[in-house]
Coordinates of N, CA and C and ligand atoms in Angstrom, one line a residue:
M1 N 13.5 -2.1 9.4 CA 12.4 -1.4 8.6 C 12.9 -0.1 8.1
R2 N 12.6 0.2 6.9 CA 12.9 1.5 6.3 C 11.6 2.3 6.1
I3 N 11.7 3.5 6.4 CA 10.4 4.3 6.2 C 10.7 5.5 5.3
H4 N 9.8 5.8 4.4 CA 9.9 7.0 3.6 C 8.6 7.8 3.7
V5 N 8.7 9.0 4.2 CA 7.5 9.9 4.3 C 7.6 10.9 3.2
A6 N 6.6 10.9 2.4 CA 6.6 11.8 1.2 C 6.7 13.2 1.7
D7 N 7.5 14.0 1.1 CA 7.6 15.4 1.4 C 7.5 16.2 0.1
H8 N 6.3 16.3 -0.4 CA 6.1 16.9 -1.7 C 4.8 17.7 -1.6
P9 N 4.8 19.0 -2.1 CA 3.6 19.8 -2.0 C 2.4 19.2 -2.7
L10 N 2.6 18.6 -3.8 CA 1.5 18.0 -4.6 C 0.8 16.9 -3.8
I11 N 1.6 16.1 -3.1 CA 1.0 15.0 -2.3 C 0.3 15.6 -1.2
T12 N 0.8 16.6 -0.5 CA 0.2 17.2 0.6 C -1.1 17.9 0.2
H13 N -1.1 18.5 -1.0 CA -2.3 19.2 -1.5 C -3.4 18.1 -1.7
K14 N -3.0 17.1 -2.4 CA -4.1 16.1 -2.7 C -4.6 15.4 -1.4
L15 N -3.7 15.2 -0.5 CA -4.1 14.6 0.8 C -5.1 15.5 1.5
T16 N -4.9 16.8 1.4 CA -5.8 17.8 2.1 C -7.2 17.7 1.5
V17 N -7.3 17.6 0.2 CA -8.6 17.4 -0.4 C -9.3 16.1 0.0
L18 N -8.4 15.1 0.1 CA -8.9 13.7 0.5 C -9.4 13.7 2.0
R19 N -8.7 14.5 2.8 CA -9.1 14.5 4.2 C -10.4 15.3 4.4
D20 N -10.7 16.3 3.6 CA -11.9 17.1 3.7 C -13.2 16.3 3.7
K21 N -14.0 16.4 4.8 CA -15.1 15.5 4.9 C -16.2 15.8 3.8
T22 N -16.1 17.0 3.1 CA -17.1 17.3 2.1 C -16.7 16.7 0.7
T23 N -15.5 16.1 0.6 CA -15.1 15.6 -0.7 C -15.9 14.3 -0.9
P24 N -16.7 14.3 -2.1 CA -17.5 13.1 -2.4 C -16.7 11.9 -2.9
S25 N -17.4 10.8 -2.8 CA -16.7 9.5 -3.2 C -16.0 9.5 -4.6
P26 N -16.7 10.0 -5.6 CA -16.0 10.0 -6.9 C -14.7 10.7 -6.9
T27 N -14.6 11.9 -6.3 CA -13.4 12.7 -6.2 C -12.4 12.0 -5.3
F28 N -12.9 11.4 -4.2 CA -12.0 10.6 -3.3 C -11.3 9.5 -4.0
R29 N -12.1 8.7 -4.8 CA -11.5 7.6 -5.5 C -10.4 8.1 -6.5
Q30 N -10.7 9.2 -7.2 CA -9.8 9.7 -8.2 C -8.5 10.1 -7.5
L31 N -8.6 10.8 -6.3 CA -7.4 11.3 -5.6 C -6.6 10.1 -5.1
V32 N -7.3 9.1 -4.6 CA -6.5 7.9 -4.1 C -5.7 7.3 -5.2
E33 N -6.3 7.3 -6.4 CA -5.5 6.7 -7.6 C -4.3 7.6 -7.9
E34 N -4.5 8.9 -7.9 CA -3.4 9.8 -8.2 C -2.3 9.7 -7.1
L35 N -2.7 9.7 -5.9 CA -1.7 9.6 -4.8 C -0.9 8.3 -4.9
V36 N -1.6 7.2 -5.2 CA -0.8 5.9 -5.2 C 0.2 6.0 -6.3
T37 N -0.2 6.6 -7.4 CA 0.8 6.7 -8.5 C 2.0 7.5 -8.1
L38 N 1.8 8.6 -7.4 CA 2.9 9.4 -6.9 C 3.8 8.6 -5.9
L39 N 3.1 7.9 -5.0 CA 3.9 7.2 -3.9 C 4.6 6.0 -4.5
S40 N 4.0 5.4 -5.5 CA 4.6 4.2 -6.1 C 5.9 4.5 -6.8
Y41 N 6.1 5.7 -7.3 CA 7.3 6.1 -7.9 C 8.5 5.9 -6.9
E42 N 8.2 6.3 -5.7 CA 9.3 6.1 -4.6 C 9.3 4.6 -4.2
A43 N 8.1 4.0 -4.0 CA 8.1 2.6 -3.5 C 8.8 1.6 -4.4
T44 N 8.8 1.9 -5.7 CA 9.4 1.0 -6.7 C 10.8 1.3 -7.0
R45 N 11.4 2.2 -6.2 CA 12.8 2.6 -6.5 C 13.8 1.4 -6.7
E46 N 13.5 0.4 -5.9 CA 14.4 -0.8 -5.9 C 13.7 -2.0 -6.5
V47 N 12.8 -1.8 -7.4 CA 12.2 -2.9 -8.0 C 13.3 -3.6 -8.9
R48 N 13.3 -5.0 -8.9 CA 14.4 -5.7 -9.5 C 14.2 -5.6 -11.1
V49 N 15.3 -5.3 -11.7 CA 15.3 -5.2 -13.2 C 16.5 -6.0 -13.7
E50 N 16.5 -6.4 -15.0 CA 17.6 -7.1 -15.6 C 17.9 -6.5 -16.9
P51 N 19.1 -6.7 -17.4 CA 19.5 -6.0 -18.7 C 18.7 -6.7 -19.8
I52 N 18.4 -5.9 -20.9 CA 17.9 -6.5 -22.1 C 18.4 -5.7 -23.3
D53 N 18.8 -6.5 -24.3 CA 19.4 -5.9 -25.5 C 18.2 -5.6 -26.5
I54 N 18.2 -4.4 -27.0 CA 17.2 -3.9 -27.9 C 17.9 -3.2 -29.1
E55 N 17.1 -2.9 -30.1 CA 17.6 -2.0 -31.2 C 16.7 -0.8 -31.3
T56 N 17.2 0.4 -31.2 CA 16.4 1.5 -31.5 C 16.5 1.7 -33.0
P57 N 15.7 2.6 -33.6 CA 15.8 2.8 -35.0 C 17.2 3.3 -35.4
V58 N 18.0 3.7 -34.5 CA 19.3 4.2 -34.8 C 20.5 3.3 -34.5
A59 N 20.4 2.6 -33.4 CA 21.5 1.7 -32.9 C 21.1 0.7 -31.9
P60 N 21.9 -0.4 -31.8 CA 21.6 -1.3 -30.7 C 22.0 -0.7 -29.4
T61 N 21.3 -1.1 -28.3 CA 21.6 -0.6 -27.0 C 21.2 -1.6 -26.0
T62 N 21.5 -1.4 -24.8 CA 21.1 -2.3 -23.7 C 20.3 -1.4 -22.7
G63 N 19.0 -1.9 -22.4 CA 18.2 -1.3 -21.5 C 17.9 -2.2 -20.3
V64 N 16.8 -2.0 -19.6 CA 16.4 -3.0 -18.5 C 14.9 -3.3 -18.7
Q65 N 14.6 -4.5 -18.1 CA 13.2 -4.9 -18.0 C 13.0 -5.4 -16.6
I66 N 11.7 -5.4 -16.2 CA 11.4 -5.9 -14.8 C 11.7 -7.4 -14.8
S67 N 12.4 -7.8 -13.8 CA 12.9 -9.2 -13.7 C 11.7 -10.2 -13.3
S68 N 12.0 -11.4 -13.6 CA 11.1 -12.5 -13.2 C 11.7 -13.1 -11.9
P69 N 10.9 -13.5 -10.9 CA 9.4 -13.4 -10.9 C 9.0 -12.0 -10.7
R70 N 7.8 -11.7 -11.4 CA 7.3 -10.4 -11.4 C 6.9 -9.9 -10.0
P71 N 6.9 -8.6 -9.8 CA 6.4 -8.1 -8.5 C 5.0 -8.5 -8.3
L72 N 4.6 -8.6 -7.0 CA 3.3 -9.0 -6.6 C 2.7 -7.8 -5.8
A73 N 1.5 -7.3 -6.3 CA 0.8 -6.3 -5.6 C -0.2 -7.0 -4.7
V74 N -0.4 -6.5 -3.5 CA -1.4 -7.2 -2.6 C -2.2 -6.1 -2.0
P75 N -3.4 -5.7 -2.6 CA -4.3 -4.8 -1.9 C -5.0 -5.5 -0.8
I76 N -5.1 -4.8 0.4 CA -5.9 -5.3 1.5 C -7.3 -4.8 1.3
I77 N -8.2 -5.8 1.0 CA -9.6 -5.5 0.7 C -10.2 -5.1 2.0
R78 N -11.1 -4.0 2.0 CA -11.6 -3.3 0.9 C -10.8 -2.1 0.5
A79 N -10.4 -1.3 1.4 CA -9.9 0.0 1.1 C -8.7 0.0 0.1
G80 N -7.9 -1.1 0.3 CA -6.7 -1.2 -0.5 C -7.0 -1.4 -2.0
L81 N -8.2 -1.9 -2.3 CA -8.6 -2.0 -3.7 C -8.6 -0.7 -4.5
G82 N -8.9 0.4 -3.7 CA -8.9 1.7 -4.3 C -7.6 2.1 -4.8
M83 N -6.5 1.4 -4.4 CA -5.1 1.8 -4.8 C -4.6 0.9 -5.9
L84 N -5.3 -0.1 -6.2 CA -4.8 -1.1 -7.2 C -4.6 -0.6 -8.6
D85 N -5.6 0.1 -9.1 CA -5.5 0.6 -10.5 C -4.3 1.5 -10.7
G86 N -4.1 2.4 -9.7 CA -3.0 3.4 -9.8 C -1.6 2.7 -9.8
F87 N -1.5 1.6 -9.0 CA -0.2 0.9 -8.9 C 0.0 0.1 -10.2
V88 N -1.1 -0.6 -10.7 CA -1.0 -1.4 -11.9 C -0.7 -0.5 -13.1
K89 N -1.2 0.7 -13.2 CA -0.8 1.6 -14.3 C 0.6 1.9 -14.3
L90 N 1.3 2.0 -13.2 CA 2.7 2.3 -13.1 C 3.5 1.0 -13.4
V91 N 3.1 -0.1 -12.9 CA 3.8 -1.4 -13.1 C 2.9 -2.4 -13.8
P92 N 2.6 -2.3 -15.1 CA 1.6 -3.1 -15.7 C 1.9 -4.6 -15.7
S93 N 3.2 -5.0 -15.5 CA 3.5 -6.4 -15.5 C 3.3 -7.0 -14.1
T94 N 2.8 -6.3 -13.2 CA 2.7 -6.8 -11.8 C 1.6 -7.9 -11.8
Q95 N 1.8 -8.9 -10.9 CA 0.8 -9.8 -10.6 C 0.0 -9.3 -9.4
V96 N -1.2 -9.8 -9.2 CA -2.0 -9.3 -8.1 C -2.5 -10.5 -7.2
G97 N -2.3 -10.3 -5.9 CA -2.9 -11.3 -5.0 C -3.8 -10.5 -4.0
F98 N -4.8 -11.1 -3.5 CA -5.8 -10.4 -2.7 C -5.8 -11.0 -1.3
I99 N -6.0 -10.0 -0.3 CA -6.2 -10.5 1.1 C -7.4 -9.6 1.6
G100 N -8.3 -10.2 2.3 CA -9.4 -9.5 2.8 C -9.3 -9.4 4.3
I101 N -9.2 -8.3 4.9 CA -9.1 -8.1 6.4 C -10.0 -7.0 6.8
Q102 N -10.8 -7.3 7.8 CA -11.6 -6.3 8.4 C -11.2 -6.1 9.9
R103 N -11.0 -4.9 10.3 CA -10.7 -4.7 11.7 C -11.9 -4.7 12.5
N104 N -11.9 -5.5 13.6 CA -13.0 -5.6 14.5 C -13.0 -4.3 15.3
E105 N -14.1 -3.5 15.1 CA -14.2 -2.1 15.6 C -14.3 -2.1 17.1
D106 N -14.6 -3.2 17.8 CA -14.6 -3.3 19.3 C -13.2 -3.6 19.8
T107 N -12.6 -4.6 19.2 CA -11.3 -5.1 19.8 C -10.1 -4.4 19.1
L108 N -10.4 -3.9 17.9 CA -9.4 -3.3 17.0 C -8.4 -4.4 16.4
Q109 N -8.8 -5.7 16.6 CA -8.0 -6.8 16.1 C -8.4 -7.0 14.6
P110 N -7.4 -7.4 13.7 CA -7.7 -7.7 12.3 C -8.3 -9.1 12.2
E111 N -9.4 -9.2 11.4 CA -10.0 -10.5 11.1 C -9.9 -10.8 9.6
T112 N -9.2 -11.8 9.3 CA -9.0 -12.1 7.9 C -10.1 -13.0 7.4
Y113 N -10.8 -12.5 6.3 CA -11.9 -13.3 5.8 C -11.7 -13.7 4.3
A114 N -10.6 -13.4 3.7 CA -10.4 -13.9 2.3 C -8.9 -13.8 2.0
K115 N -8.5 -14.8 1.2 CA -7.1 -14.8 0.8 C -7.1 -15.5 -0.6
R116 N -6.5 -14.8 -1.6 CA -6.3 -15.4 -2.9 C -5.0 -14.9 -3.4
L117 N -3.9 -15.7 -3.1 CA -2.6 -15.3 -3.4 C -1.8 -16.5 -3.9
P118 N -0.7 -16.3 -4.7 CA 0.1 -17.5 -5.0 C 0.6 -18.2 -3.8
E119 N 0.6 -19.5 -3.8 CA 1.0 -20.3 -2.6 C 2.5 -20.0 -2.3
D120 N 3.3 -20.0 -3.3 CA 4.8 -19.9 -3.1 C 5.2 -18.5 -3.5
L121 N 5.7 -17.8 -2.5 CA 6.2 -16.4 -2.8 C 7.7 -16.3 -2.8
S122 N 8.4 -17.4 -2.9 CA 9.8 -17.4 -2.9 C 10.4 -16.4 -3.9
N123 N 11.3 -15.6 -3.4 CA 12.0 -14.6 -4.3 C 11.1 -13.4 -4.7
R124 N 9.9 -13.3 -4.2 CA 9.0 -12.3 -4.6 C 9.3 -11.0 -4.0
Q125 N 9.2 -9.9 -4.7 CA 9.1 -8.6 -4.2 C 7.6 -8.3 -4.1
C126 N 7.1 -8.0 -2.9 CA 5.7 -7.7 -2.7 C 5.4 -6.3 -2.4
F127 N 4.3 -5.7 -2.9 CA 3.9 -4.4 -2.6 C 2.5 -4.4 -2.1
V128 N 2.4 -4.1 -0.8 CA 1.1 -4.1 -0.1 C 0.4 -2.8 -0.2
L129 N -0.8 -2.7 -0.5 CA -1.6 -1.5 -0.7 C -2.7 -1.4 0.3
D130 N -2.6 -0.3 1.1 CA -3.7 0.0 2.1 C -3.6 1.4 2.4
P131 N -4.7 2.2 2.3 CA -4.5 3.6 2.5 C -4.2 4.0 4.0
M132 N -4.7 3.1 5.0 CA -4.6 3.5 6.4 C -3.7 2.6 7.2
L133 N -2.8 3.1 7.9 CA -2.0 2.4 8.9 C -2.3 3.0 10.3
A134 N -3.2 2.3 11.0 CA -3.7 2.9 12.3 C -3.0 2.2 13.4
T135 N -3.6 1.1 14.0 CA -2.9 0.3 15.0 C -1.8 -0.5 14.4
G136 N -1.9 -0.8 13.1 CA -0.9 -1.7 12.5 C -1.3 -3.1 12.4
G137 N -2.4 -3.5 13.0 CA -2.8 -4.9 13.1 C -3.0 -5.5 11.7
S138 N -3.7 -4.8 10.9 CA -4.1 -5.3 9.5 C -2.8 -5.5 8.7
L139 N -2.0 -4.5 8.7 CA -0.8 -4.5 7.8 C 0.2 -5.6 8.4
A140 N 0.4 -5.7 9.7 CA 1.3 -6.7 10.3 C 0.9 -8.1 9.9
A141 N -0.5 -8.3 10.0 CA -0.9 -9.7 9.7 C -0.6 -10.0 8.2
T142 N -0.8 -9.0 7.3 CA -0.5 -9.2 5.9 C 1.0 -9.5 5.6
V143 N 1.8 -8.6 6.2 CA 3.2 -8.7 6.0 C 3.8 -10.1 6.5
D144 N 3.3 -10.5 7.7 CA 3.7 -11.8 8.3 C 3.4 -12.9 7.3
Y145 N 2.1 -12.9 6.8 CA 1.7 -13.9 5.9 C 2.7 -14.0 4.7
L146 N 3.0 -12.8 4.1 CA 3.8 -12.8 2.9 C 5.2 -13.3 3.2
F147 N 5.8 -12.9 4.3 CA 7.2 -13.4 4.7 C 7.1 -14.9 5.0
E148 N 6.0 -15.4 5.7 CA 5.9 -16.8 6.0 C 5.9 -17.6 4.7
H149 N 5.4 -17.1 3.6 CA 5.2 -17.8 2.4 C 6.4 -17.5 1.4
G150 N 7.5 -17.0 2.0 CA 8.7 -16.9 1.2 C 9.1 -15.6 0.6
A151 N 8.3 -14.5 0.8 CA 8.5 -13.2 0.1 C 10.0 -12.8 0.5
Q152 N 10.6 -12.2 -0.5 CA 12.0 -11.8 -0.3 C 12.0 -10.4 0.4
D153 N 11.2 -9.5 -0.1 CA 11.1 -8.2 0.5 C 9.7 -7.7 0.3
V154 N 9.3 -6.9 1.3 CA 7.9 -6.3 1.2 C 7.9 -4.8 1.4
T155 N 7.2 -4.1 0.5 CA 7.1 -2.7 0.7 C 5.6 -2.4 0.8
A156 N 5.2 -1.6 1.8 CA 3.8 -1.2 2.0 C 3.7 0.2 1.6
I157 N 2.6 0.5 0.8 CA 2.3 1.9 0.4 C 1.0 2.3 1.2
C158 N 1.1 3.3 2.0 CA -0.1 3.8 2.8 C -0.2 5.3 2.5
L159 N -1.4 5.8 2.6 CA -1.6 7.2 2.4 C -1.4 8.0 3.7
V160 N -1.9 7.4 4.8 CA -1.8 8.1 6.1 C -1.5 7.1 7.1
A161 N -0.6 7.4 8.0 CA -0.1 6.5 9.1 C -0.2 7.2 10.4
A162 N -0.4 6.4 11.5 CA -0.3 6.9 12.9 C 1.0 6.5 13.4
P163 N 1.6 7.3 14.3 CA 2.9 6.8 14.9 C 2.8 5.5 15.6
E164 N 1.6 5.2 16.2 CA 1.4 3.9 16.9 C 1.5 2.8 15.9
G165 N 1.0 2.9 14.7 CA 1.0 1.9 13.7 C 2.5 1.7 13.2
I166 N 3.2 2.8 13.0 CA 4.6 2.7 12.5 C 5.4 1.9 13.6
E167 N 5.2 2.2 14.8 CA 5.9 1.5 15.9 C 5.6 0.1 15.9
A168 N 4.3 -0.2 15.8 CA 3.8 -1.6 15.8 C 4.5 -2.4 14.6
M169 N 4.6 -1.8 13.5 CA 5.2 -2.4 12.3 C 6.7 -2.7 12.6
R170 N 7.4 -1.7 13.2 CA 8.8 -1.9 13.5 C 9.0 -3.1 14.4
K171 N 8.1 -3.3 15.4 CA 8.2 -4.5 16.2 C 7.9 -5.8 15.5
A172 N 6.8 -5.7 14.6 CA 6.3 -6.9 13.9 C 7.3 -7.4 12.9
V173 N 8.0 -6.5 12.2 CA 8.9 -7.0 11.1 C 10.3 -7.4 11.6
G174 N 10.7 -6.8 12.7 CA 12.1 -7.1 13.2 C 13.1 -6.8 12.2
D175 N 14.0 -7.7 11.9 CA 15.0 -7.4 10.9 C 14.7 -7.9 9.5
R176 N 13.5 -8.2 9.2 CA 13.1 -8.6 7.8 C 13.1 -7.4 6.9
E177 N 13.2 -7.7 5.6 CA 13.3 -6.6 4.6 C 12.0 -5.9 4.3
F178 N 11.7 -4.9 5.1 CA 10.4 -4.2 5.0 C 10.6 -2.7 4.8
T179 N 9.9 -2.2 3.9 CA 9.9 -0.7 3.6 C 8.5 -0.2 3.7
L180 N 8.4 1.0 4.4 CA 7.1 1.6 4.4 C 7.2 3.0 3.7
V181 N 6.2 3.2 2.8 CA 6.2 4.5 2.1 C 4.8 5.1 2.4
V182 N 4.9 6.3 3.0 CA 3.6 6.9 3.4 C 3.5 8.3 2.9
G183 N 2.3 8.8 2.7 CA 2.0 10.1 2.3 C 2.1 11.1 3.4
A184 N 1.7 10.7 4.6 CA 1.8 11.6 5.8 C 1.7 10.8 7.1
V185 N 2.4 11.3 8.1 CA 2.3 10.7 9.4 C 1.5 11.7 10.3
D186 N 0.4 11.2 10.8 CA -0.5 12.1 11.6 C -0.2 12.1 13.1
A187 N -1.0 12.8 13.8 CA -0.7 13.0 15.3 C -0.9 11.7 16.1
G188 N -1.9 10.9 15.8 CA -2.1 9.7 16.6 C -3.4 9.1 16.3
L189 N -3.8 8.2 17.3 CA -5.1 7.5 17.2 C -6.1 8.2 18.2
N190 N -7.4 8.2 17.9 CA -8.4 8.7 18.9 C -8.8 7.5 19.7
E191 N -9.8 7.7 20.5 CA -10.2 6.6 21.5 C -10.9 5.4 20.7
R192 N -11.3 5.6 19.5 CA -11.9 4.5 18.7 C -10.9 3.9 17.7
G193 N -9.6 4.3 17.9 CA -8.6 3.7 17.0 C -8.6 4.3 15.6
Y194 N -9.2 5.5 15.5 CA -9.1 6.1 14.2 C -8.0 7.1 14.1
I195 N -7.3 7.2 13.0 CA -6.2 8.1 12.8 C -6.8 9.6 12.9
T196 N -6.1 10.4 13.7 CA -6.5 11.8 13.8 C -5.3 12.7 13.5
P197 N -5.6 13.7 12.6 CA -6.9 14.1 12.0 C -7.3 13.0 10.9
G198 N -6.4 12.3 10.3 CA -6.8 11.3 9.4 C -7.7 11.7 8.3
L199 N -8.6 10.8 7.8 CA -9.6 11.1 6.8 C -10.9 10.3 7.0
G200 N -11.0 9.6 8.2 CA -12.2 8.9 8.5 C -12.0 7.4 8.0
D201 N -13.1 6.7 7.7 CA -13.0 5.3 7.3 C -12.8 5.3 5.8
A202 N -11.6 4.9 5.4 CA -11.2 5.0 4.0 C -12.2 4.1 3.1
G203 N -12.5 2.9 3.6 CA -13.4 2.0 2.8 C -14.7 2.7 2.6
D204 N -15.3 3.2 3.7 CA -16.6 3.9 3.6 C -16.6 5.1 2.6
R205 N -15.5 5.8 2.7 CA -15.4 7.0 1.8 C -15.2 6.6 0.3
L206 N -14.4 5.6 0.1 CA -14.2 5.1 -1.3 C -15.4 4.6 -1.9
Y207 N -16.2 3.8 -1.1 CA -17.3 3.1 -1.7 C -18.7 3.7 -1.3
G208 N -18.7 4.9 -0.7 CA -19.9 5.6 -0.4 C -20.8 5.0 0.6
T209 N -20.3 4.1 1.5 CA -21.1 3.3 2.4 C -21.4 4.1 3.7
A210 N -20.9 5.3 3.8 CA -21.2 6.1 5.0 C -22.1 7.3 4.6
E211 N -22.4 7.4 3.3 CA -23.2 8.6 2.8 C -24.7 8.4 3.0
Ligands
PRP301 O1 -4.0 -0.5 11.3 P1 -5.4 -1.0 11.7 O2 -5.8 -0.6 13.1 O3 -5.4 -2.5 11.5 O4 -6.5 -0.3 10.8 C1 -6.3 -0.1 9.4 C2 -7.2 -0.9 8.6 O5 -8.5 -0.4 8.8 C3 -9.1 -0.2 7.5 O6 -9.8 -1.3 7.0 P2 -11.2 -1.7 7.6 O7 -11.0 -2.7 8.7 O8 -12.0 -0.5 7.9 O9 -11.9 -2.5 6.5 P3 -12.5 -2.0 5.1 O10 -11.3 -1.6 4.2 O11 -13.2 -3.1 4.5 O12 -13.3 -0.8 5.4 C4 -7.9 0.1 6.7 O13 -8.1 0.1 5.3 C5 -6.9 -0.8 7.2 O14 -6.9 -2.1 6.5
URA302 O1 -8.6 6.1 10.6 C1 -8.8 5.0 10.2 C2 -8.4 3.8 11.0 C3 -8.7 2.6 10.5 N1 -9.3 2.5 9.3 C4 -9.7 3.6 8.6 O2 -10.2 3.5 7.5 N2 -9.4 4.8 9.1
MG303 MG1 -13.2 0.4 6.8

């Protein structure tokens, strides 16, 4: 597993506003979109491209285009949906598959309630979107599913991660091709499995369900 922790003042600034409990949902949504765009730049560093011949108004030249099969973005519903628009703006040719997982707040185990993904993921580069990596259960279940269906490599983009979740992912993926791109690594998890200091329940804050 490879890990990239963003070290950029603009990302840290935006994360600080996101963490602030007085930040209202509309601003929270906007910031999530901006942050995913910044993190996607790093996450797509190794997106597969192939040469293409074109003509500029001045001369023929060779550029690149995103290769087939196209990358697949997989937001983990609900909170991951808040990251989808930002990713698609950066990679408009991406395909999108959906997975719905809710963490059981008593056992902290992931419970999958929806899946709408291409059946065959052979040769696919997949980009999983979820703002929070806490115990790692939800992300590990998603990444396992993608590899089991043939994904070639998987990159997860998370805004905030706990060291416990990063360690769990290391164990879960073993030597498979997995990259984690995160905006920040926080101190740890509290007794309810929430990232601390974190930003609270990302889904609730995105969709206003805790207000
Ligand atoms: O690393 P874990 O311990 O599995 O926790 C992280 C998961 O928890 C949150 O989703 P949640 O279960 O709150 O669902 P929601 O997005 O519908 O609110 C978050 O978006 C992750 O999917
Ligand atoms: O801190 C956390 C942990 C899990 N899910 C969240 O939304 N936030
Ligand atoms: Mg939630």
